[in-house]
Coordinates of C-alpha atoms in Angstrom, one line a residue:
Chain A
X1 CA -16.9 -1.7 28.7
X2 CA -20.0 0.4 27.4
X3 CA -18.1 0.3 24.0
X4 CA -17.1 -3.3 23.5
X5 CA -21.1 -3.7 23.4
X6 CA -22.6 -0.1 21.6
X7 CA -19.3 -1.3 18.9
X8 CA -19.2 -4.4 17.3
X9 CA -17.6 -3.1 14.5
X10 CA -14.5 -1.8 16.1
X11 CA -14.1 -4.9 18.2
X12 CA -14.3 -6.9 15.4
X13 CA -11.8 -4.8 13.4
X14 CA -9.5 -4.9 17.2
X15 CA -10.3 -9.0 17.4
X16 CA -9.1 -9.0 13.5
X17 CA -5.8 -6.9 13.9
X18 CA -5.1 -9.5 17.3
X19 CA -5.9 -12.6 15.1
X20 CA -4.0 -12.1 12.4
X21 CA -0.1 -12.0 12.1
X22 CA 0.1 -10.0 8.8
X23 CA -3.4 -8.1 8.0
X24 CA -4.1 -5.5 5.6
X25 CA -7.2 -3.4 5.0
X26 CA -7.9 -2.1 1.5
X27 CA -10.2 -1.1 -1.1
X28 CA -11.2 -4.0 -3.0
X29 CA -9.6 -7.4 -2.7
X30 CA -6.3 -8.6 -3.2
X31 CA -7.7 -10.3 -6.6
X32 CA -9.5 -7.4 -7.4
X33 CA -8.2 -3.8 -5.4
X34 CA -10.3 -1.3 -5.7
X35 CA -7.3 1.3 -5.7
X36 CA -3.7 1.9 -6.9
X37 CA -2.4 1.9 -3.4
X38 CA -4.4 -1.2 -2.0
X39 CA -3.1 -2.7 -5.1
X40 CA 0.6 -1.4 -4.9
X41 CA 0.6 -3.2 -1.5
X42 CA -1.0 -6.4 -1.8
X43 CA 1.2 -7.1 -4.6
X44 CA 4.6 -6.8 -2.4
X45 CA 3.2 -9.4 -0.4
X46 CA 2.3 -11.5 -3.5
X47 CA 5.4 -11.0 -4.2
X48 CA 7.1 -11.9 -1.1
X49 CA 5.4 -15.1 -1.6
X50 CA 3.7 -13.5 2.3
X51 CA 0.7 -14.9 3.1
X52 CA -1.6 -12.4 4.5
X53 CA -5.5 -11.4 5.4
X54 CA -7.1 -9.3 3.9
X55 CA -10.1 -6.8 5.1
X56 CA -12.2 -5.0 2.4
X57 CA -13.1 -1.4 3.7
X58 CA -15.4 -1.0 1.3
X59 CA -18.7 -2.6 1.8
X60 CA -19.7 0.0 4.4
X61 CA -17.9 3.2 5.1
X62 CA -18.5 2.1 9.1
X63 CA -15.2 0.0 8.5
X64 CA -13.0 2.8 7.6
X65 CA -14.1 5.4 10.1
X66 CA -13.5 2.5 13.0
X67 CA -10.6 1.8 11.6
X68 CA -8.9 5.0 11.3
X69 CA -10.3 6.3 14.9
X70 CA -8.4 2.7 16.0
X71 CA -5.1 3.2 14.4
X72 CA -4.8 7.0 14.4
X73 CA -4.1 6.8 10.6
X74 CA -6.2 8.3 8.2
X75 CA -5.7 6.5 4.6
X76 CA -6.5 3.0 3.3
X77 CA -4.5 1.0 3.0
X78 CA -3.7 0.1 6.6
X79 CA -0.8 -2.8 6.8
X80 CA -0.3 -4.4 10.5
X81 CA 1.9 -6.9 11.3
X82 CA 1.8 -8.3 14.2
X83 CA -0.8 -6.1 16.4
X84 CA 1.3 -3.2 15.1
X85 CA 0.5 -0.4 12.2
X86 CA 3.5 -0.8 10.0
X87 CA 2.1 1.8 7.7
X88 CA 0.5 3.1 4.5
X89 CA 1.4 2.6 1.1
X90 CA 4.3 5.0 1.1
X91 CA 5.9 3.6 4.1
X92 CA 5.6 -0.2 3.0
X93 CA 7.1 0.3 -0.8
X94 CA 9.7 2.5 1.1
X95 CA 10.3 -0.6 3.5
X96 CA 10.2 -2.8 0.9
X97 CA 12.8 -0.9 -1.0
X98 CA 15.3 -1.2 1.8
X99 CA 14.6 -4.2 3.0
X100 CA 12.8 -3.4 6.6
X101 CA 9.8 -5.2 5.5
X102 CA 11.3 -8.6 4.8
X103 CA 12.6 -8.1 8.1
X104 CA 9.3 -7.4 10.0
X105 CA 8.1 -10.1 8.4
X106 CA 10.6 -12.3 8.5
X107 CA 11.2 -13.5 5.2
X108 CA 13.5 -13.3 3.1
X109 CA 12.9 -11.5 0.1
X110 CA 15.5 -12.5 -2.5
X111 CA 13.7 -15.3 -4.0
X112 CA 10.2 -17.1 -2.5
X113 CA 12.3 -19.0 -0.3
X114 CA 10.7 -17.3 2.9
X115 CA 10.7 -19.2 6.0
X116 CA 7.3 -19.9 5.5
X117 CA 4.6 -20.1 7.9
X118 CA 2.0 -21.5 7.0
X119 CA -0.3 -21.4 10.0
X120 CA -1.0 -17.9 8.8
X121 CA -2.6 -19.4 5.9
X122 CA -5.4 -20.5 8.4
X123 CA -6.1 -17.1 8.9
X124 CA -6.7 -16.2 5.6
X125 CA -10.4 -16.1 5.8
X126 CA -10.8 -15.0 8.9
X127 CA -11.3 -11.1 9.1
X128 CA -13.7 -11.2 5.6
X129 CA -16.1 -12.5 8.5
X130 CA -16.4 -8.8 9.5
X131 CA -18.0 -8.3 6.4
X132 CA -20.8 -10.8 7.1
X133 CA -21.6 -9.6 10.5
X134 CA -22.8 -6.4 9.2
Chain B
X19 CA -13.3 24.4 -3.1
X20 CA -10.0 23.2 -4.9
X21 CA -6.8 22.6 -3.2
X22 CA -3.1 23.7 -4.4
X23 CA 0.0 22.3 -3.8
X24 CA 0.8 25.5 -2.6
X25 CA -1.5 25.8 -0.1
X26 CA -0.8 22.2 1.3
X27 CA 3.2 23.5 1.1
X28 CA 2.4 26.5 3.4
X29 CA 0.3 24.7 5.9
X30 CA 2.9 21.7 6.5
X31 CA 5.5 24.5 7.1
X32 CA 3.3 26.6 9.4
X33 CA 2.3 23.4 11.0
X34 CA 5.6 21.4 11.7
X35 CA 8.2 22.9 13.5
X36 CA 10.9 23.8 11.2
X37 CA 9.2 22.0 8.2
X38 CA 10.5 22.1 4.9
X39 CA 8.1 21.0 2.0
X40 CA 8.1 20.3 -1.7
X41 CA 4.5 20.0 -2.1
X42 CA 3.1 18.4 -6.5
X43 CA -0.1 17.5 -7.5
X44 CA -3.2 17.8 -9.3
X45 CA -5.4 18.8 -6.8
X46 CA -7.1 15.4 -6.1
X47 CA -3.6 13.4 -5.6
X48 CA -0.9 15.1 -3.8
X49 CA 3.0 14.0 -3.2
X50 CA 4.5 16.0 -0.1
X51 CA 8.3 15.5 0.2
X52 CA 8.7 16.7 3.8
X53 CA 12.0 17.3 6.3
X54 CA 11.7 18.6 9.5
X55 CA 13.8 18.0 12.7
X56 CA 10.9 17.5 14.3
X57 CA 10.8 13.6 12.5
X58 CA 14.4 13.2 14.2
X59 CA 14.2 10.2 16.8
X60 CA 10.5 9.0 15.8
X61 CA 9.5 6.5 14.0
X62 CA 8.6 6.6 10.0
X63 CA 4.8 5.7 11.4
X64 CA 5.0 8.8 13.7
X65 CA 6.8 11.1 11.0
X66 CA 3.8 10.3 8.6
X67 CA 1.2 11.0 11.5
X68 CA 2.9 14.6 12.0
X69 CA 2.1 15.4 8.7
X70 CA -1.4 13.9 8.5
X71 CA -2.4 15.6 11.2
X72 CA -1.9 19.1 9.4
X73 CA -4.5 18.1 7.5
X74 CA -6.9 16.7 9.8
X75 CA -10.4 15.4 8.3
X76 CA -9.2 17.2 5.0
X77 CA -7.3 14.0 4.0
X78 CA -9.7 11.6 2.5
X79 CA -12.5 14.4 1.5
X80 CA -11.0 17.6 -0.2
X81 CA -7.0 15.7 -0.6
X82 CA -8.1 12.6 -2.0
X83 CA -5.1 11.4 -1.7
X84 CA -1.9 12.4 0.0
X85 CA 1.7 10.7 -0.8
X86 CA 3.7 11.5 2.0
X87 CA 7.7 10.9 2.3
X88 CA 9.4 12.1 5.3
X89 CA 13.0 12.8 6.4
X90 CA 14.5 14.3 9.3
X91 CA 16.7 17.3 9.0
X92 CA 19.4 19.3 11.2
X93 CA 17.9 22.0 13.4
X94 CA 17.7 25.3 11.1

């Protein structure tokens, strides 16, 4: 209780994760990552023709240290599908690789021909508004 | 204060039960190859966490980065 009010930051990171089906934090943007591995994974979802949010960790280092004390995970990038942690870079382009990812997601992978949902799209911009309550 | 891939090697194996690690890098980035029976029956999200949590803070300040892949092995 004490925290959802002394920490704006980690509920807004918590009310991002709940918000958005497929959310990824990074360095940089998905246009413009500010890191191989942010980069490494926001392009499998590009590629999966996913749409997805995306949270910038790094206009203040608050962000990340929320974060990782939230998920137990100490690296950016940070993938979540779902609520969930799904993993860093390593364990996405392994997922990728075999296939479990499409599956989490629920596309299908082959081509673009996912079973696309858009009313993710909506969420697109949402979590970026964690950046402007700072 | 440089790290080795040596010395990330010997504290995966002294920290993981039964660990087994091929450790490369330059001592910024790092690539840990890592079986343990400990990772038997957990997931790959848990598998990774046993491993970052050798490292503690360490991850992120003196190993910039850390590559991890994980597999479970047979008891030794």
């Amino acid at each position: 209780m004490t925290e959802d009010t002394t920490n704006p930051i980690r509920e807004a990171i918590k009310g991002a994760i709940s918000e958005n089906p497929v959310l990824l934090f990074m360095k940089g943007t998905p246009e413009a990552p500010g890191c191989g591995f942010s980069a490494r994974v926001a392009a499998i979802l590009e590629s999966l023709d996913q749409p997805f949010a995306a949270v910038d960790v790094l206009p203040d280092p608050r962000i990340r240290q929320e974060l990782s004390a939230l998920s137990n995970w100490p690296t950016i990038p940070q993938l979540f599908i779902e609520g969930e942690l799904v993993g860093g870079c390593d364990i996405v382009s392994e997922m990728y690789q075999s296939g479990e990812l499409q599956q989490a997601l629920g596309v299908d992978g082959s081509t673009g021909e996912a079973a696309g949902e858009p009313e993710a799209e909506a969420a697109q911009s949402a979590p970026l508004s964690i950046e402007n309550r700072l | 204060m440089s790290t080795t891939p040596q010395e990330l090697k010997e504290r995966i194996e002294a920290g993981i039960p039964g660990a087994r690690a091929e450790v490369t890098g330059d001592g910024r980035h790092f690539n840990a190859v890592v079986s343990s029976p400990a990772f038997r029956g957990i997931s790959k999200i848990a598998q990774h966490r046993l491993v970052y949590d050798v490292f503690g803070t360490d991850v992120g300040e003196r190993i910039h980065a850390l590559s991890i892949q994980t597999m479970p092995s047979e008891e030794p």
